Amino acid sequence: MQLAHPLRRGATDLFFVCETASEDTTMIRGVHTMFYTSKPDELRAYLRDKLKLPFTDVGEGWLIFDLPEAEMGCHPADAESAPSGTHYVSFYCDDIQRSVADLSKRGVVFVDPITDAGYGLITHFVMPGDVKVQLYQPRYRKNKPAAKKAAQPRKKKPSPKQAVAKKRQRRA
């Protein structure tokens, strides 16, 4: 059973996608982000066509973008720019100069120059519906992900009727 737990702050929601606990599953297996915009169709097309993000079409115009990886940081709150409880979404890349050049050719308009923020190189662009996001080239190198275990088939839980029938068979 999957549960989505929203945490709403400002223009984005974060959803932690969870699995019910069992011995062979990890409870949290990803982060789902959302942009609230006055132009959802235009923003979906922008993410698909200009940023070239892979997606799943879930029907009726809804596209869920399948990002190749994610990470989450926890930063100290700042009363002037980021009060406690604020969520922030940024896209990151390995080479910000090349990424800005490639994205600009696709029509992405950057609203400030690339600057050194200490923790990495940053710039910003605005997407349809006035959604401002950061493009970021981190200074750190991520650890290699832990080796994945071979996929194990999940045992399908029996329906209540099947469970009762199985108990009766054991008694007989």
C-alpha positions as CSV (number, residue, x, y, z in Angstrom):
1,M,0.0,0.0,0.0
2,Q,1.4,3.4,-1.0
3,L,0.7,6.5,1.0
4,A,1.5,10.1,0.0
5,H,2.0,12.6,2.8
6,P,1.9,16.2,1.7
7,L,3.8,18.9,3.5
8,R,2.6,22.2,2.1
9,R,4.6,25.4,2.2
10,G,4.3,28.2,-0.4
11,A,4.3,27.3,-4.1
12,T,5.5,23.7,-3.8
13,D,4.4,20.6,-2.1
14,L,6.7,17.8,-1.1
15,F,5.2,14.3,-1.0
16,F,7.2,11.5,0.6
17,V,6.2,8.3,-1.2
18,C,6.0,5.5,1.3
19,E,5.5,1.8,1.4
20,T,3.9,0.1,4.3
21,A,6.5,-1.4,6.6
22,S,7.6,-5.0,6.1
23,E,10.8,-6.8,6.7
24,D,11.9,-6.6,3.0
25,T,11.0,-3.1,2.0
26,T,12.4,0.4,2.7
27,M,9.7,2.7,3.9
28,I,10.7,5.9,2.0
29,R,11.8,5.3,-1.5
30,G,11.6,8.7,-3.1
31,V,10.4,12.3,-2.9
32,H,7.5,13.7,-5.0
33,T,7.6,17.4,-5.6
34,M,4.8,19.6,-7.1
35,F,4.7,23.1,-8.5
36,Y,1.4,25.0,-8.1
37,T,1.0,27.3,-11.2
38,S,-1.7,29.3,-12.9
39,K,-0.4,27.7,-16.2
40,P,-0.2,24.0,-15.5
41,D,-0.4,22.9,-19.2
42,E,2.3,25.4,-20.2
43,L,4.5,24.3,-17.3
44,R,4.1,20.6,-18.2
45,A,5.0,21.4,-21.8
46,Y,8.0,23.5,-20.6
47,L,9.4,20.7,-18.4
48,R,8.8,18.1,-21.2
49,D,10.0,20.1,-24.2
50,K,12.5,22.6,-22.9
51,L,14.1,20.8,-19.9
52,K,13.6,17.4,-21.7
53,L,12.6,15.7,-18.4
54,P,11.4,12.1,-18.8
55,F,7.8,11.7,-17.8
56,T,4.9,9.3,-17.2
57,D,1.6,10.2,-18.9
58,V,-1.0,9.3,-16.3
59,G,-3.9,10.5,-18.5
60,E,-6.1,13.5,-19.0
61,G,-3.1,15.8,-19.6
62,W,-1.3,14.9,-16.4
63,L,2.4,14.3,-16.7
64,I,4.5,13.0,-13.8
65,F,8.1,13.8,-14.4
66,D,10.5,11.0,-13.6
67,L,13.7,12.7,-12.4
68,P,16.8,10.7,-12.7
69,E,17.9,11.2,-9.1
70,A,17.1,13.3,-6.1
71,E,18.7,14.5,-2.9
72,M,17.5,16.4,0.1
73,G,19.4,18.9,2.3
74,C,18.5,20.5,5.6
75,H,19.6,24.1,6.0
76,P,19.3,26.5,8.9
77,A,16.3,28.9,8.7
78,D,16.8,32.5,7.9
79,A,14.1,35.0,9.0
80,E,14.7,37.2,6.0
81,S,14.8,34.7,3.1
82,A,13.8,31.3,4.3
83,P,11.8,31.0,7.5
84,S,11.5,27.7,9.2
85,G,9.2,25.3,7.2
86,T,10.1,26.6,3.8
87,H,10.6,24.2,0.9
88,Y,12.9,24.9,-2.0
89,V,13.3,23.2,-5.3
90,S,16.4,23.5,-7.5
91,F,17.7,21.5,-10.4
92,Y,21.3,20.5,-10.3
93,C,23.9,19.7,-13.0
94,D,27.5,18.8,-13.4
95,D,28.5,21.7,-15.7
96,I,26.5,24.9,-15.2
97,Q,28.1,26.8,-18.1
98,R,27.2,24.0,-20.6
99,S,23.8,23.5,-19.1
100,V,22.9,27.2,-19.4
101,A,24.1,27.3,-23.0
102,D,22.1,24.2,-23.9
103,L,19.0,25.3,-22.1
104,S,19.2,28.8,-23.6
105,K,19.2,27.3,-27.1
106,R,15.9,25.5,-26.1
107,G,14.3,28.8,-25.1
108,V,15.0,28.8,-21.3
109,V,15.5,32.4,-20.2
110,F,17.8,32.9,-17.2
111,V,17.0,35.9,-15.0
112,D,20.4,36.4,-13.5
113,P,24.1,35.6,-14.3
114,I,25.9,32.5,-12.9
115,T,27.3,33.4,-9.5
116,D,29.4,31.7,-7.0
117,A,27.3,31.1,-3.8
118,G,30.1,29.4,-1.9
119,Y,28.4,26.0,-1.8
120,G,28.3,26.0,-5.6
121,L,27.5,27.9,-8.8
122,I,23.9,29.1,-9.2
123,T,21.6,30.9,-11.6
124,H,17.8,31.1,-11.8
125,F,15.2,30.9,-14.5
126,V,11.4,31.4,-14.5
127,M,9.0,28.8,-15.8
128,P,5.3,29.4,-16.9
129,G,3.1,30.6,-14.1
130,D,5.9,32.6,-12.5
131,V,7.7,29.6,-11.1
132,K,11.3,30.6,-10.3
133,V,13.8,27.8,-9.8
134,Q,17.5,27.6,-9.3
135,L,20.0,25.8,-11.5
136,Y,22.8,24.7,-9.3
137,Q,26.3,23.1,-9.8
138,P,27.3,21.7,-6.4
139,R,30.8,21.9,-5.2
140,Y,30.6,18.5,-3.5
141,R,30.6,15.0,-5.1
142,K,27.9,12.7,-4.1
143,N,28.8,9.3,-2.6
144,K,28.2,6.4,-4.9
145,P,24.8,4.8,-4.2
146,A,24.9,1.6,-2.3
147,A,24.7,-1.5,-4.5
148,K,21.2,-2.5,-5.1
149,K,20.1,-5.9,-4.0
150,A,18.6,-8.1,-6.6
151,A,14.9,-7.5,-6.9
152,Q,12.8,-9.9,-4.8
153,P,9.3,-10.7,-6.0
154,R,6.8,-9.4,-3.5
155,K,4.4,-11.8,-1.9
156,K,0.8,-10.9,-2.8
157,K,-1.3,-10.7,0.3
158,P,-4.4,-12.9,0.2
159,S,-7.8,-11.3,0.2
160,P,-9.8,-11.8,3.4
161,K,-11.8,-14.5,1.7
162,Q,-8.6,-16.3,0.6
163,A,-7.2,-16.0,4.1
164,V,-10.3,-17.6,5.7
165,A,-10.3,-20.4,3.1
166,K,-6.6,-21.1,3.8
167,K,-7.2,-21.3,7.5
168,R,-10.0,-23.8,6.9
169,Q,-7.7,-25.9,4.8
170,R,-5.1,-26.0,7.5
171,R,-7.7,-27.2,10.1
172,A,-9.0,-29.9,7.8
